[in-house]
Amino acid sequence: MKPIERIKVQRTVSEQPLMALYLYTPLCGTCQLAKRMLTVVEELFPALPFYETDVNYIPEQAAVWKIESVPCLLLFVGGTMVGKWYAFHSVPYLYEEIQARLPR
């Protein structure tokens, strides 16, 4: 996952035709586990860019996206959010959920 600076989050979302954005906080133990799972999921989708950012630095954008907690994974297609996950369950679960929302 590529770290993304807070000032570039909205621009990147609008410019990328397809992207996943992982939101976390540094002291969140569940976030650390989720990131390990996403590292595996990222390998399964080589054409899907994965970014990450600390939600503490984007409070205005988190409010716009109605982020309720972390960890959170957002999937954007053409700048539109098509998926939002808080419970990651397993790598196969994430794979199936993302795959179902990707353009054909």
Tab-separated table of N, CA, C and O in Angstrom:
chain	number	residue	atom	x	y	z
A	1	MET	N	0.831	-1.173	0.000
A	1	MET	CA	0.000	0.000	0.000
A	1	MET	C	0.880	1.242	0.000
A	1	MET	O	1.867	1.295	0.705
A	2	LYS	N	0.449	2.204	-0.787
A	2	LYS	CA	1.196	3.455	-0.850
A	2	LYS	C	0.595	4.453	0.133
A	2	LYS	O	-0.613	4.690	0.105
A	3	PRO	N	1.423	5.042	0.984
A	3	PRO	CA	0.905	6.107	1.849
A	3	PRO	C	0.500	7.299	0.990
A	3	PRO	O	1.128	7.586	-0.027
A	4	ILE	N	-0.557	7.965	1.406
A	4	ILE	CA	-1.012	9.137	0.669
A	4	ILE	C	-1.153	10.292	1.660
A	4	ILE	O	-1.706	10.129	2.741
A	5	GLU	N	-0.618	11.439	1.284
A	5	GLU	CA	-0.680	12.619	2.145
A	5	GLU	C	-2.098	13.169	2.169
A	5	GLU	O	-2.821	13.086	1.176
A	6	ARG	N	-2.452	13.779	3.290
A	6	ARG	CA	-3.822	14.270	3.457
A	6	ARG	C	-4.210	15.277	2.386
A	6	ARG	O	-5.354	15.300	1.934
A	7	ILE	N	-3.262	16.088	1.944
A	7	ILE	CA	-3.607	17.101	0.946
A	7	ILE	C	-3.830	16.496	-0.442
A	7	ILE	O	-4.381	17.145	-1.319
A	8	LYS	N	-3.439	15.248	-0.624
A	8	LYS	CA	-3.580	14.602	-1.929
A	8	LYS	C	-4.725	13.586	-1.979
A	8	LYS	O	-4.997	13.028	-3.033
A	9	VAL	N	-5.383	13.342	-0.857
A	9	VAL	CA	-6.406	12.289	-0.808
A	9	VAL	C	-7.526	12.553	-1.804
A	9	VAL	O	-7.806	11.719	-2.662
A	10	GLN	N	-8.182	13.698	-1.706
A	10	GLN	CA	-9.328	13.973	-2.568
A	10	GLN	C	-8.928	14.031	-4.035
A	10	GLN	O	-9.630	13.510	-4.894
A	11	ARG	N	-7.778	14.655	-4.328
A	11	ARG	CA	-7.332	14.737	-5.724
A	11	ARG	C	-7.057	13.344	-6.286
A	11	ARG	O	-7.423	13.037	-7.416
A	12	THR	N	-6.411	12.490	-5.490
A	12	THR	CA	-6.106	11.134	-5.947
A	12	THR	C	-7.382	10.348	-6.210
A	12	THR	O	-7.493	9.655	-7.218
A	13	VAL	N	-8.351	10.465	-5.314
A	13	VAL	CA	-9.628	9.762	-5.493
A	13	VAL	C	-10.296	10.210	-6.789
A	13	VAL	O	-10.806	9.381	-7.545
A	14	SER	N	-10.279	11.504	-7.067
A	14	SER	CA	-10.955	11.996	-8.267
A	14	SER	C	-10.181	11.692	-9.549
A	14	SER	O	-10.785	11.545	-10.611
A	15	GLU	N	-8.861	11.565	-9.454
A	15	GLU	CA	-8.054	11.338	-10.654
A	15	GLU	C	-7.880	9.864	-11.007
A	15	GLU	O	-7.698	9.532	-12.179
A	16	GLN	N	-7.882	8.993	-10.005
A	16	GLN	CA	-7.667	7.564	-10.267
A	16	GLN	C	-8.945	6.928	-10.811
A	16	GLN	O	-10.014	7.104	-10.228
A	17	PRO	N	-8.873	6.178	-11.895
A	17	PRO	CA	-10.076	5.516	-12.386
A	17	PRO	C	-10.548	4.397	-11.452
A	17	PRO	O	-11.732	4.070	-11.410
A	18	LEU	N	-9.601	3.852	-10.691
A	18	LEU	CA	-9.902	2.738	-9.797
A	18	LEU	C	-8.893	2.767	-8.660
A	18	LEU	O	-7.693	2.889	-8.906
A	19	MET	N	-9.379	2.689	-7.417
A	19	MET	CA	-8.444	2.680	-6.292
A	19	MET	C	-9.118	2.183	-5.023
A	19	MET	O	-10.332	2.278	-4.867
A	20	ALA	N	-8.292	1.655	-4.117
A	20	ALA	CA	-8.728	1.277	-2.782
A	20	ALA	C	-7.990	2.176	-1.797
A	20	ALA	O	-6.815	2.483	-1.985
A	21	LEU	N	-8.699	2.605	-0.758
A	21	LEU	CA	-8.104	3.480	0.250
A	21	LEU	C	-8.358	2.875	1.625
A	21	LEU	O	-9.508	2.674	2.018
A	22	TYR	N	-7.280	2.595	2.324
A	22	TYR	CA	-7.344	2.026	3.667
A	22	TYR	C	-7.174	3.149	4.682
A	22	TYR	O	-6.186	3.876	4.652
A	23	LEU	N	-8.152	3.285	5.575
A	23	LEU	CA	-8.111	4.293	6.627
A	23	LEU	C	-7.842	3.613	7.959
A	23	LEU	O	-8.460	2.588	8.267
A	24	TYR	N	-6.951	4.184	8.738
A	24	TYR	CA	-6.533	3.575	9.999
A	24	TYR	C	-6.144	4.662	10.985
A	24	TYR	O	-6.115	5.848	10.654
A	25	THR	N	-5.850	4.244	12.211
A	25	THR	CA	-5.176	5.099	13.185
A	25	THR	C	-3.966	4.314	13.685
A	25	THR	O	-4.021	3.080	13.771
A	26	PRO	N	-2.885	4.982	14.013
A	26	PRO	CA	-1.632	4.292	14.339
A	26	PRO	C	-1.689	3.387	15.571
A	26	PRO	O	-1.012	2.376	15.606
A	27	LEU	N	-2.495	3.716	16.560
A	27	LEU	CA	-2.516	2.927	17.793
A	27	LEU	C	-3.603	1.861	17.814
A	27	LEU	O	-3.810	1.210	18.833
A	28	CYS	N	-4.265	1.660	16.723
A	28	CYS	CA	-5.359	0.687	16.624
A	28	CYS	C	-4.800	-0.709	16.324
A	28	CYS	O	-4.245	-0.953	15.254
A	29	GLY	N	-4.939	-1.627	17.281
A	29	GLY	CA	-4.450	-2.992	17.080
A	29	GLY	C	-5.192	-3.713	15.974
A	29	GLY	O	-4.604	-4.466	15.187
A	30	THR	N	-6.493	-3.517	15.881
A	30	THR	CA	-7.287	-4.140	14.820
A	30	THR	C	-6.848	-3.624	13.458
A	30	THR	O	-6.836	-4.368	12.481
A	31	CYS	N	-6.462	-2.358	13.408
A	31	CYS	CA	-5.987	-1.772	12.152
A	31	CYS	C	-4.706	-2.465	11.683
A	31	CYS	O	-4.508	-2.685	10.486
A	32	GLN	N	-3.841	-2.802	12.614
A	32	GLN	CA	-2.594	-3.473	12.258
A	32	GLN	C	-2.871	-4.862	11.679
A	32	GLN	O	-2.242	-5.276	10.700
A	33	LEU	N	-3.821	-5.577	12.277
A	33	LEU	CA	-4.209	-6.885	11.748
A	33	LEU	C	-4.849	-6.735	10.369
A	33	LEU	O	-4.540	-7.487	9.442
A	34	ALA	N	-5.724	-5.756	10.228
A	34	ALA	CA	-6.385	-5.524	8.945
A	34	ALA	C	-5.369	-5.199	7.851
A	34	ALA	O	-5.501	-5.661	6.715
A	35	LYS	N	-4.351	-4.437	8.192
A	35	LYS	CA	-3.331	-4.081	7.205
A	35	LYS	C	-2.584	-5.317	6.711
A	35	LYS	O	-2.282	-5.436	5.528
A	36	ARG	N	-2.333	-6.251	7.600
A	36	ARG	CA	-1.668	-7.497	7.169
A	36	ARG	C	-2.551	-8.266	6.190
A	36	ARG	O	-2.060	-8.821	5.210
A	37	MET	N	-3.848	-8.293	6.461
A	37	MET	CA	-4.769	-8.960	5.540
A	37	MET	C	-4.788	-8.250	4.187
A	37	MET	O	-4.770	-8.889	3.133
A	38	LEU	N	-4.803	-6.925	4.223
A	38	LEU	CA	-4.850	-6.159	2.977
A	38	LEU	C	-3.582	-6.309	2.153
A	38	LEU	O	-3.620	-6.208	0.932
A	39	THR	N	-2.470	-6.562	2.813
A	39	THR	CA	-1.223	-6.807	2.088
A	39	THR	C	-1.372	-8.034	1.191
A	39	THR	O	-0.891	-8.047	0.053
A	40	VAL	N	-2.059	-9.046	1.684
A	40	VAL	CA	-2.314	-10.256	0.887
A	40	VAL	C	-3.324	-9.940	-0.214
A	40	VAL	O	-3.131	-10.310	-1.379
A	41	VAL	N	-4.403	-9.238	0.131
A	41	VAL	CA	-5.442	-8.902	-0.846
A	41	VAL	C	-4.860	-8.052	-1.973
A	41	VAL	O	-5.196	-8.240	-3.143
A	42	GLU	N	-3.980	-7.152	-1.632
A	42	GLU	CA	-3.349	-6.289	-2.632
A	42	GLU	C	-2.624	-7.116	-3.698
A	42	GLU	O	-2.657	-6.781	-4.885
A	43	GLU	N	-1.996	-8.187	-3.293
A	43	GLU	CA	-1.293	-9.062	-4.249
A	43	GLU	C	-2.267	-9.743	-5.210
A	43	GLU	O	-1.904	-10.088	-6.334
A	44	LEU	N	-3.504	-9.927	-4.791
A	44	LEU	CA	-4.514	-10.595	-5.620
A	44	LEU	C	-5.124	-9.676	-6.673
A	44	LEU	O	-5.776	-10.138	-7.597
A	45	PHE	N	-4.916	-8.373	-6.513
A	45	PHE	CA	-5.449	-7.378	-7.451
A	45	PHE	C	-4.324	-6.478	-7.944
A	45	PHE	O	-4.229	-5.311	-7.557
A	46	PRO	N	-3.461	-6.979	-8.823
A	46	PRO	CA	-2.314	-6.174	-9.265
A	46	PRO	C	-2.699	-4.899	-10.016
A	46	PRO	O	-1.934	-3.942	-10.029
A	47	ALA	N	-3.878	-4.845	-10.615
A	47	ALA	CA	-4.294	-3.658	-11.367
A	47	ALA	C	-5.011	-2.633	-10.488
A	47	ALA	O	-5.331	-1.547	-10.959
A	48	LEU	N	-5.237	-2.963	-9.223
A	48	LEU	CA	-5.948	-2.073	-8.309
A	48	LEU	C	-4.956	-1.395	-7.372
A	48	LEU	O	-4.346	-2.047	-6.530
A	49	PRO	N	-4.779	-0.076	-7.513
A	49	PRO	CA	-3.855	0.607	-6.608
A	49	PRO	C	-4.449	0.708	-5.196
A	49	PRO	O	-5.609	1.070	-5.036
A	50	PHE	N	-3.658	0.370	-4.201
A	50	PHE	CA	-4.054	0.460	-2.799
A	50	PHE	C	-3.279	1.601	-2.151
A	50	PHE	O	-2.061	1.671	-2.259
A	51	TYR	N	-4.012	2.479	-1.477
A	51	TYR	CA	-3.425	3.591	-0.745
A	51	TYR	C	-3.829	3.481	0.718
A	51	TYR	O	-4.810	2.815	1.052
A	52	GLU	N	-3.090	4.170	1.571
A	52	GLU	CA	-3.431	4.198	2.987
A	52	GLU	C	-3.195	5.583	3.551
A	52	GLU	O	-2.317	6.306	3.086
A	53	THR	N	-4.020	5.947	4.545
A	53	THR	CA	-3.825	7.211	5.229
A	53	THR	C	-4.410	7.140	6.631
A	53	THR	O	-5.356	6.389	6.881
A	54	ASP	N	-3.834	7.918	7.519
A	54	ASP	CA	-4.290	8.020	8.892
A	54	ASP	C	-5.543	8.899	8.905
A	54	ASP	O	-5.500	10.065	8.509
A	55	VAL	N	-6.653	8.337	9.336
A	55	VAL	CA	-7.923	9.055	9.317
A	55	VAL	C	-7.898	10.298	10.209
A	55	VAL	O	-8.665	11.246	9.978
A	56	ASN	N	-7.011	10.346	11.193
A	56	ASN	CA	-6.903	11.520	12.059
A	56	ASN	C	-6.530	12.785	11.295
A	56	ASN	O	-6.823	13.892	11.742
A	57	TYR	N	-5.880	12.635	10.143
A	57	TYR	CA	-5.425	13.793	9.374
A	57	TYR	C	-6.412	14.242	8.303
A	57	TYR	O	-6.151	15.232	7.610
A	58	ILE	N	-7.512	13.519	8.148
A	58	ILE	CA	-8.509	13.905	7.135
A	58	ILE	C	-9.913	13.956	7.739
A	58	ILE	O	-10.853	13.375	7.194
A	59	PRO	N	-10.122	14.665	8.845
A	59	PRO	CA	-11.434	14.642	9.504
A	59	PRO	C	-12.577	15.169	8.633
A	59	PRO	O	-13.685	14.632	8.682
A	60	GLU	N	-12.320	16.198	7.834
A	60	GLU	CA	-13.382	16.745	6.985
A	60	GLU	C	-13.804	15.730	5.935
A	60	GLU	O	-14.986	15.506	5.698
A	61	GLN	N	-12.816	15.095	5.304
A	61	GLN	CA	-13.137	14.105	4.274
A	61	GLN	C	-13.785	12.867	4.896
A	61	GLN	O	-14.695	12.289	4.320
A	62	ALA	N	-13.332	12.480	6.086
A	62	ALA	CA	-13.945	11.334	6.780
A	62	ALA	C	-15.415	11.616	7.066
A	62	ALA	O	-16.259	10.709	6.962
A	63	ALA	N	-15.743	12.853	7.395
A	63	ALA	CA	-17.142	13.216	7.634
A	63	ALA	C	-17.954	13.131	6.340
A	63	ALA	O	-19.088	12.627	6.334
A	64	VAL	N	-17.371	13.597	5.240
A	64	VAL	CA	-18.053	13.523	3.943
A	64	VAL	C	-18.333	12.068	3.581
A	64	VAL	O	-19.424	11.727	3.098
A	65	TRP	N	-17.351	11.199	3.813
A	65	TRP	CA	-17.510	9.776	3.494
A	65	TRP	C	-18.273	9.010	4.570
A	65	TRP	O	-18.482	7.818	4.444
A	66	LYS	N	-18.649	9.695	5.658
A	66	LYS	CA	-19.396	9.092	6.771
A	66	LYS	C	-18.651	7.899	7.369
A	66	LYS	O	-19.224	6.828	7.568
A	67	ILE	N	-17.369	8.104	7.651
A	67	ILE	CA	-16.555	7.064	8.262
A	67	ILE	C	-16.959	6.945	9.729
A	67	ILE	O	-16.915	7.918	10.474
A	68	GLU	N	-17.349	5.744	10.128
A	68	GLU	CA	-17.841	5.512	11.485
A	68	GLU	C	-16.779	4.963	12.418
A	68	GLU	O	-16.851	5.163	13.625
A	69	SER	N	-15.804	4.246	11.871
A	69	SER	CA	-14.745	3.672	12.700
A	69	SER	C	-13.600	3.215	11.806
A	69	SER	O	-13.698	3.262	10.583
A	70	VAL	N	-12.544	2.788	12.446
A	70	VAL	CA	-11.408	2.206	11.731
A	70	VAL	C	-11.137	0.838	12.329
A	70	VAL	O	-11.499	0.602	13.481
A	71	PRO	N	-10.571	-0.055	11.567
A	71	PRO	CA	-10.109	0.084	10.188
A	71	PRO	C	-11.285	0.216	9.216
A	71	PRO	O	-12.370	-0.280	9.475
A	72	CYS	N	-11.010	0.871	8.104
A	72	CYS	CA	-12.022	1.054	7.068
A	72	CYS	C	-11.334	0.960	5.709
A	72	CYS	O	-10.293	1.563	5.494
A	73	LEU	N	-11.950	0.213	4.820
A	73	LEU	CA	-11.459	0.105	3.446
A	73	LEU	C	-12.514	0.686	2.527
A	73	LEU	O	-13.692	0.311	2.606
A	74	LEU	N	-12.097	1.609	1.681
A	74	LEU	CA	-12.987	2.230	0.704
A	74	LEU	C	-12.542	1.827	-0.695
A	74	LEU	O	-11.347	1.776	-0.977
A	75	LEU	N	-13.499	1.568	-1.554
A	75	LEU	CA	-13.211	1.236	-2.951
A	75	LEU	C	-13.878	2.291	-3.824
A	75	LEU	O	-15.075	2.571	-3.663
A	76	PHE	N	-13.089	2.897	-4.721
A	76	PHE	CA	-13.587	3.941	-5.606
A	76	PHE	C	-13.435	3.501	-7.057
A	76	PHE	O	-12.392	2.986	-7.447
A	77	VAL	N	-14.467	3.757	-7.846
A	77	VAL	CA	-14.423	3.542	-9.287
A	77	VAL	C	-14.845	4.861	-9.919
A	77	VAL	O	-15.950	5.354	-9.661
A	78	GLY	N	-13.959	5.442	-10.698
A	78	GLY	CA	-14.247	6.721	-11.333
A	78	GLY	C	-14.562	7.831	-10.351
A	78	GLY	O	-15.393	8.687	-10.633
A	79	GLY	N	-13.925	7.813	-9.178
A	79	GLY	CA	-14.138	8.846	-8.174
A	79	GLY	C	-15.362	8.640	-7.299
A	79	GLY	O	-15.604	9.407	-6.382
A	80	THR	N	-16.135	7.590	-7.574
A	80	THR	CA	-17.334	7.293	-6.790
A	80	THR	C	-17.067	6.117	-5.869
A	80	THR	O	-16.533	5.086	-6.306
A	81	MET	N	-17.455	6.253	-4.610
A	81	MET	CA	-17.281	5.154	-3.664
A	81	MET	C	-18.283	4.048	-3.992
A	81	MET	O	-19.480	4.281	-4.040
A	82	VAL	N	-17.749	2.853	-4.226
A	82	VAL	CA	-18.606	1.708	-4.541
A	82	VAL	C	-18.559	0.638	-3.455
A	82	VAL	O	-19.281	-0.352	-3.535
A	83	GLY	N	-17.696	0.825	-2.460
A	83	GLY	CA	-17.617	-0.130	-1.367
A	83	GLY	C	-16.994	0.488	-0.139
A	83	GLY	O	-16.110	1.344	-0.240
A	84	LYS	N	-17.515	0.077	1.040
A	84	LYS	CA	-16.982	0.537	2.321
A	84	LYS	C	-17.074	-0.635	3.290
A	84	LYS	O	-18.145	-1.192	3.487
A	85	TRP	N	-15.922	-1.012	3.866
A	85	TRP	CA	-15.881	-2.140	4.791
A	85	TRP	C	-15.212	-1.753	6.100
A	85	TRP	O	-14.169	-1.103	6.101
A	86	TYR	N	-15.824	-2.186	7.189
A	86	TYR	CA	-15.239	-2.016	8.515
A	86	TYR	C	-14.793	-3.368	9.071
A	86	TYR	O	-13.780	-3.452	9.740
A	87	ALA	N	-15.566	-4.395	8.781
A	87	ALA	CA	-15.236	-5.749	9.242
A	87	ALA	C	-14.566	-6.477	8.080
A	87	ALA	O	-15.154	-6.623	7.012
A	88	PHE	N	-13.354	-6.912	8.295
A	88	PHE	CA	-12.577	-7.495	7.212
A	88	PHE	C	-12.726	-9.019	7.135
A	88	PHE	O	-12.431	-9.608	6.121
A	89	HIS	N	-13.165	-9.673	8.169
A	89	HIS	CA	-13.456	-11.105	8.244
A	89	HIS	C	-12.282	-11.997	7.847
A	89	HIS	O	-11.710	-12.661	8.676
A	90	SER	N	-11.950	-12.020	6.537
A	90	SER	CA	-10.883	-12.903	6.051
A	90	SER	C	-10.415	-12.416	4.685
A	90	SER	O	-11.090	-11.612	4.035
A	91	VAL	N	-9.298	-12.934	4.247
A	91	VAL	CA	-8.786	-12.588	2.918
A	91	VAL	C	-9.766	-13.030	1.830
A	91	VAL	O	-10.088	-12.246	0.930
A	92	PRO	N	-10.293	-14.278	1.875
A	92	PRO	CA	-11.269	-14.664	0.843
A	92	PRO	C	-12.515	-13.769	0.830
A	92	PRO	O	-13.035	-13.441	-0.231
A	93	TYR	N	-12.969	-13.368	2.011
A	93	TYR	CA	-14.130	-12.472	2.087
A	93	TYR	C	-13.827	-11.151	1.381
A	93	TYR	O	-14.621	-10.680	0.558
A	94	LEU	N	-12.697	-10.542	1.696
A	94	LEU	CA	-12.331	-9.271	1.062
A	94	LEU	C	-12.163	-9.425	-0.445
A	94	LEU	O	-12.597	-8.573	-1.221
A	95	TYR	N	-11.545	-10.513	-0.853
A	95	TYR	CA	-11.361	-10.763	-2.285
A	95	TYR	C	-12.708	-10.784	-2.996
A	95	TYR	O	-12.903	-10.123	-4.016
A	96	GLU	N	-13.656	-11.548	-2.474
A	96	GLU	CA	-14.968	-11.678	-3.099
A	96	GLU	C	-15.719	-10.355	-3.103
A	96	GLU	O	-16.367	-10.001	-4.100
A	97	GLU	N	-15.650	-9.618	-1.994
A	97	GLU	CA	-16.350	-8.331	-1.905
A	97	GLU	C	-15.791	-7.324	-2.908
A	97	GLU	O	-16.556	-6.619	-3.571
A	98	ILE	N	-14.495	-7.245	-3.013
A	98	ILE	CA	-13.873	-6.303	-3.952
A	98	ILE	C	-14.147	-6.741	-5.383
A	98	ILE	O	-14.540	-5.935	-6.243
A	99	GLN	N	-13.951	-8.009	-5.664
A	99	GLN	CA	-14.154	-8.550	-7.008
A	99	GLN	C	-15.581	-8.257	-7.509
A	99	GLN	O	-15.766	-7.905	-8.676
A	100	ALA	N	-16.550	-8.369	-6.631
A	100	ALA	CA	-17.949	-8.152	-7.009
A	100	ALA	C	-18.224	-6.708	-7.400
A	100	ALA	O	-19.203	-6.430	-8.117
A	101	ARG	N	-17.404	-5.774	-6.955
A	101	ARG	CA	-17.649	-4.363	-7.212
A	101	ARG	C	-16.759	-3.761	-8.298
A	101	ARG	O	-16.917	-2.597	-8.653
A	102	LEU	N	-15.829	-4.541	-8.805
A	102	LEU	CA	-14.944	-4.036	-9.861
A	102	LEU	C	-15.674	-4.014	-11.202
A	102	LEU	O	-16.491	-4.890	-11.477
A	103	PRO	N	-15.360	-3.028	-12.029
A	103	PRO	CA	-15.979	-2.990	-13.364
A	103	PRO	C	-15.540	-4.197	-14.193
A	103	PRO	O	-14.417	-4.661	-14.081
A	104	ARG	N	-16.420	-4.670	-14.978
A	104	ARG	CA	-16.147	-5.857	-15.809
A	104	ARG	C	-15.543	-5.466	-17.123
A	104	ARG	O	-15.736	-4.516	-17.729
